[in-house]
CSV table of C-alpha atoms and ligand atoms in Angstrom, one decimal:
chain,number,residue,atom,x,y,z
J,1,MET,CA,82.5,-86.0,63.5
J,2,SER,CA,85.6,-84.0,62.4
J,3,ALA,CA,86.1,-80.4,63.7
J,4,VAL,CA,86.1,-77.3,61.6
J,5,ASP,CA,89.4,-76.3,60.2
J,6,GLU,CA,91.2,-72.9,61.0
J,7,ALA,CA,89.8,-70.7,58.6
J,8,ILE,CA,86.2,-71.5,59.4
J,9,MET,CA,86.9,-71.2,63.2
J,10,LYS,CA,88.2,-67.7,62.4
J,11,GLN,CA,84.7,-66.8,60.8
J,12,LEU,CA,82.7,-68.4,63.4
J,13,GLU,CA,85.0,-66.5,66.2
J,14,ALA,CA,84.2,-63.6,64.2
J,15,ILE,CA,80.5,-64.3,64.5
J,16,VAL,CA,79.7,-65.2,67.5
J,17,PRO,CA,79.7,-61.6,68.8
J,18,VAL,CA,77.2,-60.7,66.3
J,19,LEU,CA,75.2,-63.3,67.5
J,20,LYS,CA,75.9,-62.1,70.9
J,21,SER,CA,74.4,-59.2,70.8
J,22,ALA,CA,71.5,-60.2,68.4
J,23,LYS,CA,67.7,-60.1,69.2
J,24,HIS,CA,66.6,-61.8,66.7
J,25,VAL,CA,68.3,-64.3,64.5
J,26,VAL,CA,66.9,-66.0,61.4
J,27,PHE,CA,67.7,-69.6,60.2
J,28,MET,CA,66.7,-70.6,57.0
J,29,THR,CA,66.8,-74.7,55.6
J,30,GLY,CA,67.3,-76.4,52.9
J,31,ALA,CA,67.8,-80.0,51.4
J,32,GLY,CA,71.3,-80.0,52.7
J,33,ILE,CA,70.7,-79.3,56.6
J,34,SER,CA,69.5,-83.4,56.1
J,35,ALA,CA,71.6,-84.6,53.6
J,36,GLU,CA,73.7,-86.0,56.6
J,37,SER,CA,70.6,-87.6,57.9
J,38,ASN,CA,71.1,-89.6,54.2
J,39,ILE,CA,68.0,-88.3,52.7
J,40,PRO,CA,68.5,-87.1,49.3
J,41,THR,CA,69.1,-83.6,48.2
J,42,PHE,CA,67.1,-82.6,45.1
J,43,ARG,CA,69.8,-80.7,42.9
J,44,ASP,CA,73.2,-81.2,44.7
J,45,ALA,CA,75.9,-82.4,42.3
J,46,GLN,CA,78.0,-84.0,44.8
J,47,ASP,CA,75.0,-85.8,45.7
J,48,ALA,CA,74.4,-89.4,43.7
J,49,ASN,CA,71.1,-90.2,44.2
J,50,ALA,CA,70.0,-86.4,44.1
J,51,LEU,CA,66.2,-86.6,43.3
J,52,TRP,CA,66.0,-84.6,40.3
J,53,SER,CA,69.0,-86.2,38.9
J,54,LYS,CA,66.9,-89.2,38.7
J,55,TYR,CA,63.0,-88.0,38.7
J,56,GLU,CA,61.4,-85.3,35.9
J,57,PRO,CA,60.1,-83.2,38.3
J,58,HIS,CA,56.6,-82.1,35.8
J,59,ASP,CA,56.1,-86.2,36.1
J,60,LEU,CA,56.0,-86.3,39.7
J,61,ALA,CA,55.7,-82.9,41.7
J,62,THR,CA,53.3,-81.1,39.8
J,63,ALA,CA,48.9,-80.9,40.2
J,64,ASP,CA,48.9,-82.0,36.3
J,65,ALA,CA,50.8,-85.1,37.4
J,66,PHE,CA,48.9,-86.0,40.2
J,67,LEU,CA,45.6,-85.7,38.2
J,68,LYS,CA,47.4,-87.9,34.9
J,69,ASP,CA,48.5,-90.6,37.4
J,70,PRO,CA,47.5,-90.3,41.4
J,71,LEU,CA,48.9,-93.6,42.2
J,72,LEU,CA,52.3,-93.2,41.1
J,73,VAL,CA,52.7,-89.9,42.8
J,74,THR,CA,51.0,-90.9,45.6
J,75,ARG,CA,53.7,-93.9,45.5
J,76,TRP,CA,56.6,-91.5,45.3
J,77,TYR,CA,55.4,-89.4,47.8
J,78,ALA,CA,54.9,-92.2,50.3
J,79,TRP,CA,58.6,-93.6,49.0
J,80,ARG,CA,59.7,-90.6,50.3
J,81,ARG,CA,58.3,-90.1,53.3
J,82,SER,CA,59.3,-93.5,54.3
J,83,LEU,CA,62.8,-92.4,54.0
J,84,CYS,CA,62.0,-89.0,55.9
J,85,THR,CA,60.3,-91.1,59.2
J,86,LYS,CA,62.8,-93.8,58.8
J,87,ALA,CA,65.5,-91.2,59.3
J,88,GLN,CA,67.3,-89.9,62.4
J,89,PRO,CA,68.1,-85.7,62.5
J,90,ASN,CA,71.5,-85.2,62.7
J,91,ALA,CA,74.0,-82.6,64.8
J,92,GLY,CA,72.5,-79.5,62.2
J,93,HIS,CA,69.6,-79.9,63.1
J,94,PHE,CA,69.7,-80.2,67.0
J,95,ALA,CA,72.2,-77.2,66.8
J,96,ILE,CA,69.4,-75.1,65.2
J,97,THR,CA,67.3,-76.1,68.1
J,98,GLU,CA,70.1,-75.1,70.9
J,99,MET,CA,70.2,-71.8,69.1
J,100,LEU,CA,66.9,-71.3,69.0
J,101,GLY,CA,67.1,-70.8,72.6
J,102,MET,CA,70.0,-68.6,72.5
J,103,PHE,CA,68.6,-65.5,71.5
J,104,PRO,CA,65.9,-63.1,72.6
J,105,ARG,CA,64.0,-64.2,69.4
J,106,ALA,CA,64.7,-66.6,66.7
J,107,THR,CA,62.5,-68.0,63.5
J,108,LEU,CA,63.1,-70.9,61.6
J,109,ILE,CA,62.0,-71.4,58.2
J,110,THR,CA,62.5,-74.3,56.0
J,111,GLN,CA,62.1,-75.4,52.5
J,112,ASN,CA,62.0,-78.6,53.8
J,113,VAL,CA,59.0,-81.1,54.0
J,114,ASP,CA,60.5,-84.0,55.7
J,115,GLY,CA,59.5,-83.6,59.5
J,116,LEU,CA,63.1,-83.5,61.0
J,117,HIS,CA,63.4,-80.2,62.6
J,118,ALA,CA,60.7,-80.8,65.1
J,119,ARG,CA,61.6,-84.4,65.6
J,120,ALA,CA,64.9,-82.7,66.6
J,121,GLY,CA,63.1,-80.8,68.9
J,122,ALA,CA,61.9,-77.0,67.0
J,123,LYS,CA,59.0,-75.9,68.1
J,124,HIS,CA,57.6,-73.3,66.0
J,125,LEU,CA,59.0,-73.2,62.0
J,126,LEU,CA,57.3,-72.4,59.2
J,127,GLU,CA,57.3,-74.8,56.4
J,128,LEU,CA,57.8,-73.0,53.1
J,129,HIS,CA,56.9,-76.0,51.3
J,130,GLY,CA,54.3,-78.0,53.1
J,131,THR,CA,55.1,-81.2,54.5
J,132,LEU,CA,55.1,-85.0,53.7
J,133,LEU,CA,53.5,-85.9,57.1
J,134,THR,CA,50.0,-84.9,56.1
J,135,ASN,CA,47.7,-85.3,53.1
J,136,ARG,CA,45.1,-82.8,52.2
J,137,CYS,CA,41.9,-82.9,49.9
J,138,PHE,CA,42.7,-82.4,46.4
J,139,VAL,CA,39.6,-80.4,46.4
J,140,CYS,CA,38.6,-78.5,49.9
J,141,GLY,CA,41.9,-78.6,51.1
J,142,LYS,CA,40.8,-80.8,54.5
J,143,SER,CA,44.1,-82.4,55.5
J,144,ARG,CA,44.8,-85.6,57.9
J,145,PRO,CA,48.2,-87.2,58.3
J,146,ALA,CA,49.4,-89.3,56.1
J,147,PRO,CA,49.8,-93.2,56.1
J,148,ASP,CA,53.2,-94.7,56.7
J,149,VAL,CA,53.8,-97.2,54.7
J,150,THR,CA,57.0,-99.0,54.1
J,151,ASP,CA,56.5,-101.0,51.2
J,152,VAL,CA,55.0,-98.3,48.4
J,153,GLN,CA,53.9,-101.1,46.1
J,154,THR,CA,51.3,-102.3,48.9
J,155,ILE,CA,49.3,-98.6,47.9
J,156,GLN,CA,46.7,-100.2,45.7
J,157,GLU,CA,44.6,-96.8,45.3
J,158,VAL,CA,44.6,-93.6,46.5
J,159,GLU,CA,42.9,-92.2,49.3
J,160,LYS,CA,39.4,-90.4,48.9
J,161,CYS,CA,38.5,-87.3,51.1
J,162,ASP,CA,35.9,-88.0,53.7
J,163,GLU,CA,34.4,-84.7,53.2
J,164,CYS,CA,33.6,-83.6,49.8
J,165,HIS,CA,32.9,-86.4,47.4
J,166,THR,CA,33.8,-85.3,43.5
J,167,GLU,CA,35.8,-87.3,41.1
J,168,ARG,CA,38.8,-85.4,42.3
J,169,SER,CA,38.7,-85.5,45.8
J,170,MET,CA,41.6,-87.7,46.4
J,171,MET,CA,43.8,-86.7,49.0
J,172,ARG,CA,47.5,-85.5,47.8
J,173,PRO,CA,50.4,-84.5,49.7
J,174,ASN,CA,50.3,-81.5,51.8
J,175,VAL,CA,53.6,-79.5,49.5
J,176,VAL,CA,54.1,-77.0,47.6
J,177,TRP,CA,54.3,-78.5,43.6
J,178,PHE,CA,56.0,-76.9,41.2
J,179,GLN,CA,53.4,-73.7,39.5
J,180,GLU,CA,51.3,-73.7,43.0
J,181,SER,CA,52.1,-71.0,45.6
J,182,LEU,CA,53.4,-70.9,48.7
J,183,ASP,CA,50.9,-70.4,51.8
J,184,ASP,CA,50.4,-66.9,52.0
J,185,ALA,CA,50.6,-66.0,55.6
J,186,THR,CA,53.9,-68.3,55.8
J,187,LEU,CA,55.5,-66.4,53.2
J,188,ALA,CA,54.7,-63.2,54.5
J,189,ALA,CA,56.2,-64.3,57.9
J,190,ALA,CA,59.4,-65.4,56.9
J,191,TYR,CA,59.6,-61.8,54.6
J,192,SER,CA,58.6,-60.2,57.7
J,193,ALA,CA,61.9,-62.3,59.3
J,194,ALA,CA,64.0,-61.5,57.1
J,195,GLU,CA,63.4,-58.0,57.1
J,196,GLU,CA,63.9,-57.4,61.0
J,197,CYS,CA,66.1,-60.0,61.9
J,198,ASP,CA,70.0,-58.8,63.1
J,199,VAL,CA,71.3,-62.1,61.4
J,200,PHE,CA,70.2,-64.2,58.8
J,201,PHE,CA,71.6,-67.7,58.4
J,202,SER,CA,70.8,-69.6,54.8
J,203,ILE,CA,71.8,-73.4,55.6
J,204,GLY,CA,72.3,-76.3,53.1
J,205,THR,CA,70.2,-74.8,49.9
J,206,SER,CA,71.2,-74.4,46.7
J,207,SER,CA,69.9,-70.9,46.9
J,208,VAL,CA,68.0,-71.3,43.2
J,209,VAL,CA,64.5,-72.1,44.0
J,210,TYR,CA,62.2,-69.1,44.7
J,211,PRO,CA,60.7,-67.3,46.6
J,212,ALA,CA,62.4,-69.1,49.1
J,213,ALA,CA,65.8,-67.8,47.8
J,214,ASP,CA,64.3,-63.9,47.5
J,215,LEU,CA,64.8,-64.5,51.8
J,216,ALA,CA,68.7,-64.0,51.8
J,217,PHE,CA,68.8,-61.4,49.7
J,218,ARG,CA,65.8,-59.6,51.6
J,219,ALA,CA,68.0,-59.7,54.3
J,220,LEU,CA,71.0,-58.2,52.8
J,221,GLN,CA,68.8,-55.4,51.0
J,222,ASN,CA,67.5,-54.7,54.8
J,223,GLY,CA,71.6,-54.5,55.9
J,224,LYS,CA,71.5,-58.0,57.9
J,225,PRO,CA,73.7,-59.8,57.5
J,226,VAL,CA,73.8,-63.0,55.8
J,227,VAL,CA,75.8,-66.1,57.0
J,228,GLU,CA,75.7,-68.9,54.4
J,229,VAL,CA,76.6,-72.4,55.5
J,230,ASN,CA,77.0,-74.9,52.7
J,231,PRO,CA,79.8,-77.3,51.4
J,232,SER,CA,79.4,-75.6,47.9
J,233,ARG,CA,78.8,-72.4,46.4
J,234,THR,CA,75.8,-71.1,45.3
J,235,PRO,CA,74.3,-67.8,44.0
J,236,LEU,CA,74.2,-66.6,47.1
J,237,THR,CA,78.0,-67.1,48.2
J,238,THR,CA,79.2,-64.1,46.4
J,239,SER,CA,76.3,-61.2,48.2
J,240,ALA,CA,77.0,-63.6,51.5
J,241,THR,CA,78.8,-61.9,54.6
J,242,HIS,CA,80.1,-64.9,55.9
J,243,PHE,CA,80.9,-68.1,53.9
J,244,LEU,CA,81.2,-71.2,56.0
J,245,GLN,CA,81.5,-73.8,53.4
J,246,GLY,CA,81.6,-77.2,54.6
J,247,PRO,CA,78.8,-79.3,55.9
J,248,SER,CA,76.2,-77.7,58.5
J,249,GLY,CA,76.3,-80.7,60.9
J,250,VAL,CA,80.0,-79.8,62.1
J,251,ILE,CA,79.6,-76.2,61.3
J,252,LEU,CA,76.6,-75.5,63.0
J,253,LYS,CA,78.1,-77.7,66.3
J,254,SER,CA,81.0,-75.4,66.3
J,255,LEU,CA,79.3,-72.6,66.5
J,256,VAL,CA,77.3,-73.6,69.0
J,257,ASP,CA,80.1,-74.7,71.1
J,258,LEU,CA,81.6,-71.3,70.8
J,259,LEU,CA,78.4,-69.5,71.7
J,260,LYS,CA,78.2,-71.9,74.9
J,261,LEU,CA,81.9,-71.0,75.7
J,262,SER,CA,81.5,-67.2,75.4
J,263,SER,CA,78.5,-66.9,77.7
V,301,LIG,P1,68.8,-78.3,46.5
V,301,LIG,O1,69.1,-80.3,46.6
V,301,LIG,O2,68.3,-77.9,45.4
V,301,LIG,O3,70.2,-78.2,47.5
V,301,LIG,C1,70.5,-78.6,48.5
V,301,LIG,C2,72.3,-77.8,49.2
V,301,LIG,O4,72.4,-78.3,50.1
V,301,LIG,C3,73.4,-77.5,48.4
V,301,LIG,O5,73.3,-76.4,47.6
V,301,LIG,C4,73.9,-78.6,48.4
V,301,LIG,O6,75.6,-77.9,48.4
V,301,LIG,C5,74.0,-78.6,50.1
V,301,LIG,N1,74.2,-79.5,51.2
V,301,LIG,C6,74.8,-80.7,50.2
V,301,LIG,N2,75.1,-81.1,51.7
V,301,LIG,C7,75.3,-80.4,52.7
V,301,LIG,C8,75.8,-80.5,53.8
V,301,LIG,N3,75.9,-81.9,54.9
V,301,LIG,N4,75.6,-79.3,54.7
V,301,LIG,C9,75.2,-78.0,54.4
V,301,LIG,N5,74.5,-78.4,53.0
V,301,LIG,C10,74.9,-79.5,52.0
V,301,LIG,O7,67.9,-78.4,48.0
V,301,LIG,P2,67.0,-77.1,48.5
V,301,LIG,O8,67.4,-75.9,48.1
V,301,LIG,O9,66.4,-77.3,49.6
V,301,LIG,O10,61.1,-77.6,46.5
V,301,LIG,O11,65.6,-76.9,47.0
V,301,LIG,C11,64.8,-76.0,47.1
V,301,LIG,C12,63.5,-76.7,46.9
V,301,LIG,O12,63.9,-77.1,45.4
V,301,LIG,C13,62.8,-77.5,47.4
V,301,LIG,O13,62.5,-76.9,48.7
V,301,LIG,C14,62.1,-78.3,46.5
V,301,LIG,C15,62.9,-78.6,45.2
V,301,LIG,O14,62.1,-78.4,43.9
V,301,LIG,C16,59.9,-77.9,46.5
V,301,LIG,O15,59.3,-79.4,46.3
V,301,LIG,C17,58.2,-77.0,45.9
Protein backbone atom coordinates (compact mmCIF):
# COMPACT_ATOMS: atom_id res chain seq x y z
CA MET A 1 0.00 0.00 0.00
CA SER A 2 1.49 3.37 -0.99
CA ALA A 3 2.05 6.13 1.53
CA VAL A 4 0.38 9.54 1.29
CA ASP A 5 2.13 12.37 -0.56
CA GLU A 6 3.69 15.40 1.10
CA ALA A 7 0.67 17.68 0.62
CA ILE A 8 -1.68 15.19 2.31
CA MET A 9 0.86 14.58 5.07
CA LYS A 10 0.95 18.35 5.80
CA GLN A 11 -2.83 18.41 6.08
CA LEU A 12 -2.82 15.34 8.33
CA GLU A 13 -0.25 17.02 10.57
CA ALA A 14 -2.56 20.02 10.87
CA ILE A 15 -5.55 17.81 11.73
CA VAL A 16 -3.79 15.77 14.44
CA PRO A 17 -3.71 18.56 17.10
CA VAL A 18 -7.39 19.31 16.45
CA LEU A 19 -8.16 15.62 17.00
CA LYS A 20 -5.97 15.52 20.10
CA SER A 21 -8.18 18.07 21.81
CA ALA A 22 -11.46 16.68 20.45
CA LYS A 23 -13.94 15.15 22.89
CA HIS A 24 -16.32 13.79 20.28
CA VAL A 25 -15.37 12.76 16.73
CA VAL A 26 -17.86 11.63 14.09
CA PHE A 27 -16.98 9.36 11.16
CA MET A 28 -19.55 9.21 8.38
CA THR A 29 -18.88 6.73 5.59
CA GLY A 30 -20.25 5.86 2.18
CA ALA A 31 -19.60 3.22 -0.47
CA GLY A 32 -16.06 4.53 -1.11
CA ILE A 33 -14.76 3.15 2.21
CA SER A 34 -15.57 -0.35 0.90
CA ALA A 35 -14.20 0.25 -2.62
CA GLU A 36 -10.80 -1.09 -1.53
CA SER A 37 -12.63 -4.28 -0.46
CA ASN A 38 -13.80 -4.59 -4.09
CA ILE A 39 -17.43 -3.88 -3.31
CA PRO A 40 -18.93 -1.83 -6.16
CA THR A 41 -19.86 1.77 -5.40
CA PHE A 42 -23.15 3.22 -6.64
CA ARG A 43 -22.09 6.15 -8.80
CA ASP A 44 -18.30 6.64 -8.68
CA ALA A 45 -17.36 7.70 -12.22
CA GLN A 46 -13.97 5.95 -11.80
CA ASP A 47 -15.64 2.64 -10.84
CA ALA A 48 -16.37 0.51 -13.94
CA ASN A 49 -18.68 -1.65 -11.80
CA ALA A 50 -20.64 1.20 -10.16
CA LEU A 51 -24.11 -0.24 -9.57
CA TRP A 52 -26.19 2.67 -10.82
CA SER A 53 -24.21 2.75 -14.09
CA LYS A 54 -25.27 -0.84 -14.81
CA TYR A 55 -28.71 -1.11 -13.22
CA GLU A 56 -31.75 1.13 -13.04
CA PRO A 57 -32.40 1.92 -9.35
CA HIS A 58 -36.13 2.24 -9.87
CA ASP A 59 -36.28 -1.34 -11.22
CA LEU A 60 -34.53 -2.78 -8.17
CA ALA A 61 -34.43 -0.44 -5.18
CA THR A 62 -38.04 0.63 -4.64
CA ALA A 63 -41.06 -0.97 -2.96
CA ASP A 64 -42.89 -0.83 -6.30
CA ALA A 65 -40.11 -2.79 -7.98
CA PHE A 66 -40.31 -5.43 -5.24
CA LEU A 67 -44.06 -5.77 -5.57
CA LYS A 68 -43.79 -5.94 -9.36
CA ASP A 69 -41.06 -8.61 -9.44
CA PRO A 70 -40.19 -9.86 -5.92
CA LEU A 71 -37.99 -12.71 -7.19
CA LEU A 72 -35.83 -10.41 -9.35
CA VAL A 73 -35.30 -7.96 -6.49
CA THR A 74 -34.63 -10.79 -4.01
CA ARG A 75 -32.02 -12.32 -6.31
CA TRP A 76 -30.33 -8.95 -6.94
CA TYR A 77 -29.98 -8.26 -3.21
CA ALA A 78 -28.83 -11.86 -2.62
CA TRP A 79 -26.11 -11.27 -5.24
CA ARG A 80 -25.02 -8.06 -3.50
CA ARG A 81 -25.11 -9.81 -0.11
CA SER A 82 -22.87 -12.60 -1.45
CA LEU A 83 -20.33 -9.99 -2.68
CA CYS A 84 -20.29 -8.41 0.77
CA THR A 85 -20.01 -11.62 2.75
CA LYS A 86 -17.12 -12.77 0.52
CA ALA A 87 -15.32 -9.41 0.86
CA GLN A 88 -12.95 -8.55 3.69
CA PRO A 89 -12.80 -5.26 5.60
CA ASN A 90 -9.88 -3.10 4.42
CA ALA A 91 -7.34 -0.77 6.04
CA GLY A 92 -9.89 2.09 6.07
CA HIS A 93 -12.45 0.09 8.08
CA PHE A 94 -9.76 -1.01 10.54
CA ALA A 95 -8.35 2.52 10.89
CA ILE A 96 -11.81 3.84 11.79
CA THR A 97 -12.31 1.05 14.34
CA GLU A 98 -9.00 1.98 15.92
CA MET A 99 -9.87 5.68 16.01
CA LEU A 100 -13.25 4.92 17.64
CA GLY A 101 -11.24 3.99 20.73
CA MET A 102 -8.96 7.05 20.69
CA PHE A 103 -11.37 9.80 21.74
CA PRO A 104 -13.58 10.27 24.81
CA ARG A 105 -16.55 9.85 22.46
CA ALA A 106 -16.80 8.74 18.84
CA THR A 107 -19.78 8.08 16.59
CA LEU A 108 -19.71 5.99 13.44
CA ILE A 109 -22.45 6.69 10.92
CA THR A 110 -22.60 4.74 7.68
CA GLN A 111 -24.71 4.74 4.56
CA ASN A 112 -23.37 1.29 3.75
CA VAL A 113 -25.39 -1.88 4.10
CA ASP A 114 -22.43 -4.26 3.71
CA GLY A 115 -21.66 -5.07 7.36
CA LEU A 116 -17.91 -4.46 6.91
CA HIS A 117 -17.55 -1.90 9.73
CA ALA A 118 -18.93 -4.43 12.22
CA ARG A 119 -16.68 -7.16 10.80
CA ALA A 120 -13.72 -4.78 11.30
CA GLY A 121 -14.68 -4.63 14.98
CA ALA A 122 -16.80 -1.45 15.22
CA LYS A 123 -19.13 -2.08 18.15
CA HIS A 124 -21.74 0.65 17.69
CA LEU A 125 -22.76 2.18 14.42
CA LEU A 126 -25.67 4.09 13.00
CA GLU A 127 -26.69 2.37 9.76
CA LEU A 128 -28.63 5.10 7.99
CA HIS A 129 -29.66 2.90 5.05
CA GLY A 130 -30.20 -0.36 6.95
CA THR A 131 -28.37 -3.62 6.36
CA LEU A 132 -28.18 -6.39 3.80
CA LEU A 133 -27.63 -8.96 6.50
CA THR A 134 -31.26 -9.20 7.59
CA ASN A 135 -34.61 -9.32 5.82
CA ARG A 136 -37.88 -8.02 7.17
CA CYS A 137 -41.50 -8.69 6.39
CA PHE A 138 -42.91 -6.28 3.81
CA VAL A 139 -46.12 -6.07 5.89
CA CYS A 140 -45.40 -6.47 9.63
CA GLY A 141 -41.67 -5.60 9.66
CA LYS A 142 -40.56 -8.68 11.62
CA SER A 143 -36.91 -9.30 10.75
CA ARG A 144 -34.67 -12.34 10.57
CA PRO A 145 -31.17 -13.11 9.22
CA ALA A 146 -31.03 -13.14 5.44
CA PRO A 147 -29.89 -16.43 3.90
CA ASP A 148 -26.39 -16.34 2.42
CA VAL A 149 -26.79 -17.78 -1.08
CA THR A 150 -23.83 -18.12 -3.45
CA ASP A 151 -25.70 -18.97 -6.65
CA VAL A 152 -28.68 -16.62 -6.71
CA GLN A 153 -30.28 -18.48 -9.62
CA THR A 154 -31.01 -21.29 -7.15
CA ILE A 155 -33.46 -18.97 -5.37
CA GLN A 156 -36.83 -20.10 -6.72
CA GLU A 157 -39.19 -18.21 -4.45
CA VAL A 158 -39.32 -15.29 -2.04
CA GLU A 159 -39.36 -16.26 1.64
CA LYS A 160 -42.62 -15.66 3.47
CA CYS A 161 -43.06 -14.13 6.93
CA ASP A 162 -43.78 -16.68 9.66
CA GLU A 163 -45.71 -14.11 11.71
CA CYS A 164 -48.35 -12.58 9.46
CA HIS A 165 -49.97 -14.25 6.53
CA THR A 166 -51.16 -11.90 3.83
CA GLU A 167 -50.48 -12.01 0.11
CA ARG A 168 -47.76 -9.37 0.55
CA SER A 169 -46.11 -10.95 3.64
CA MET A 170 -42.82 -11.46 1.82
CA MET A 171 -39.36 -11.04 3.32
CA ARG A 172 -37.67 -7.99 1.78
CA PRO A 173 -34.11 -6.72 2.34
CA ASN A 174 -33.81 -4.63 5.49
CA VAL A 175 -32.49 -1.62 3.57
CA VAL A 176 -33.92 1.81 2.85
CA TRP A 177 -35.24 2.01 -0.70
CA PHE A 178 -35.77 5.10 -2.82
CA GLN A 179 -38.89 7.00 -1.70
CA GLU A 180 -38.69 5.43 1.78
CA SER A 181 -37.89 7.26 5.00
CA LEU A 182 -34.86 6.58 7.13
CA ASP A 183 -35.42 5.25 10.63
CA ASP A 184 -36.36 8.31 12.74
CA ALA A 185 -34.28 7.43 15.82
CA THR A 186 -31.18 6.58 13.76
CA LEU A 187 -31.41 9.81 11.78
CA ALA A 188 -32.02 11.90 14.92
CA ALA A 189 -28.95 10.36 16.59
CA ALA A 190 -26.87 11.10 13.47
CA TYR A 191 -28.01 14.76 13.39
CA SER A 192 -27.29 15.19 17.12
CA ALA A 193 -23.81 13.75 16.64
CA ALA A 194 -23.15 16.06 13.67
CA GLU A 195 -24.28 19.10 15.68
CA GLU A 196 -22.48 18.27 18.91
CA CYS A 197 -19.18 16.79 17.69
CA ASP A 198 -15.81 18.55 17.65
CA VAL A 199 -14.67 17.09 14.30
CA PHE A 200 -16.76 15.50 11.52
CA PHE A 201 -15.23 13.15 8.92
CA SER A 202 -17.03 12.55 5.62
CA ILE A 203 -15.39 9.50 4.04
CA GLY A 204 -15.99 7.87 0.66
CA THR A 205 -19.36 9.38 -0.14
CA SER A 206 -20.45 11.30 -3.22
CA SER A 207 -22.45 13.60 -0.89
CA VAL A 208 -25.45 13.67 -3.21
CA VAL A 209 -27.94 11.45 -1.37
CA TYR A 210 -30.03 13.22 1.26
CA PRO A 211 -30.54 13.33 4.19
CA ALA A 212 -27.14 11.61 4.68
CA ALA A 213 -25.35 14.32 2.68
CA ASP A 214 -26.86 16.99 4.90
CA LEU A 215 -25.01 15.79 8.01
CA ALA A 216 -21.63 17.27 7.04
CA PHE A 217 -23.32 20.58 6.20
CA ARG A 218 -25.12 20.51 9.57
CA ALA A 219 -21.74 20.08 11.28
CA LEU A 220 -20.35 23.05 9.31
CA GLN A 221 -23.38 25.20 10.17
CA ASN A 222 -22.64 24.44 13.81
CA GLY A 223 -19.07 25.66 13.42
CA LYS A 224 -17.48 22.19 13.43
CA PRO A 225 -14.49 21.35 11.22
CA VAL A 226 -15.31 18.86 8.47
CA VAL A 227 -12.61 16.60 7.01
CA GLU A 228 -13.49 15.02 3.68
CA VAL A 229 -11.62 11.91 2.44
CA ASN A 230 -12.25 11.01 -1.19
CA PRO A 231 -10.22 10.52 -4.38
CA SER A 232 -12.71 12.76 -6.23
CA ARG A 233 -14.24 16.14 -5.53
CA THR A 234 -17.90 16.20 -4.41
CA PRO A 235 -20.51 18.90 -3.69
CA LEU A 236 -19.05 19.03 -0.15
CA THR A 237 -15.45 19.67 -1.20
CA THR A 238 -15.48 23.46 -1.52
CA SER A 239 -17.11 23.80 1.92
CA ALA A 240 -15.00 21.17 3.72
CA THR A 241 -12.40 22.45 6.16
CA HIS A 242 -9.90 19.89 4.87
CA PHE A 243 -10.09 17.86 1.68
CA LEU A 244 -7.82 14.81 1.82
CA GLN A 245 -7.78 13.64 -1.78
CA GLY A 246 -7.10 9.92 -2.10
CA PRO A 247 -8.25 6.44 -1.12
CA SER A 248 -9.52 6.16 2.45
CA GLY A 249 -7.54 2.98 3.23
CA VAL A 250 -4.24 4.77 2.65
CA ILE A 251 -5.16 8.14 4.16
CA LEU A 252 -6.88 6.87 7.31
CA LYS A 253 -4.09 4.39 8.02
CA SER A 254 -1.58 7.30 7.83
CA LEU A 255 -3.76 9.34 10.15
CA VAL A 256 -3.86 6.53 12.73
CA ASP A 257 -0.07 6.17 12.52
CA LEU A 258 0.37 9.92 13.13
CA LEU A 259 -2.08 9.90 16.05
CA LYS A 260 -0.15 7.04 17.65
CA LEU A 261 3.18 8.79 17.12
CA SER A 262 1.91 11.95 18.77
CA SER A 263 0.48 10.24 21.85
P1 LIG B 1 -21.50 6.63 -4.24
O1 LIG B 1 -21.29 5.46 -5.13
O2 LIG B 1 -22.50 7.65 -4.65
O3 LIG B 1 -20.11 7.40 -4.04
C1 LIG B 1 -18.96 6.70 -3.71
C2 LIG B 1 -17.87 7.73 -3.41
O4 LIG B 1 -16.72 7.02 -2.97
C3 LIG B 1 -17.46 8.56 -4.60
O5 LIG B 1 -17.47 9.95 -4.24
C4 LIG B 1 -16.04 8.09 -4.91
O6 LIG B 1 -15.20 9.12 -5.40
C5 LIG B 1 -15.58 7.64 -3.55
N1 LIG B 1 -14.51 6.63 -3.55
C6 LIG B 1 -14.19 5.73 -4.50
N2 LIG B 1 -13.13 5.00 -4.12
C7 LIG B 1 -12.78 5.43 -2.90
C8 LIG B 1 -11.75 5.08 -1.99
N3 LIG B 1 -10.87 4.11 -2.24
N4 LIG B 1 -11.68 5.77 -0.81
C9 LIG B 1 -12.57 6.75 -0.53
N5 LIG B 1 -13.55 7.13 -1.36
C10 LIG B 1 -13.66 6.48 -2.53
O7 LIG B 1 -21.80 6.06 -2.79
P2 LIG B 1 -22.53 6.77 -1.56
O8 LIG B 1 -22.18 8.20 -1.47
O9 LIG B 1 -22.29 5.90 -0.37
O10 LIG B 1 -28.41 4.45 -0.99
O11 LIG B 1 -24.04 6.63 -2.01
C11 LIG B 1 -25.03 7.06 -1.15
C12 LIG B 1 -26.25 6.21 -1.29
O12 LIG B 1 -26.64 6.17 -2.70
C13 LIG B 1 -26.06 4.75 -0.95
O13 LIG B 1 -26.12 4.49 0.43
C14 LIG B 1 -27.20 4.11 -1.68
C15 LIG B 1 -27.08 4.82 -3.01
O14 LIG B 1 -28.25 4.90 -3.76
C16 LIG B 1 -29.42 3.58 -0.91
O15 LIG B 1 -29.36 2.47 -1.42
C17 LIG B 1 -30.57 4.09 -0.13
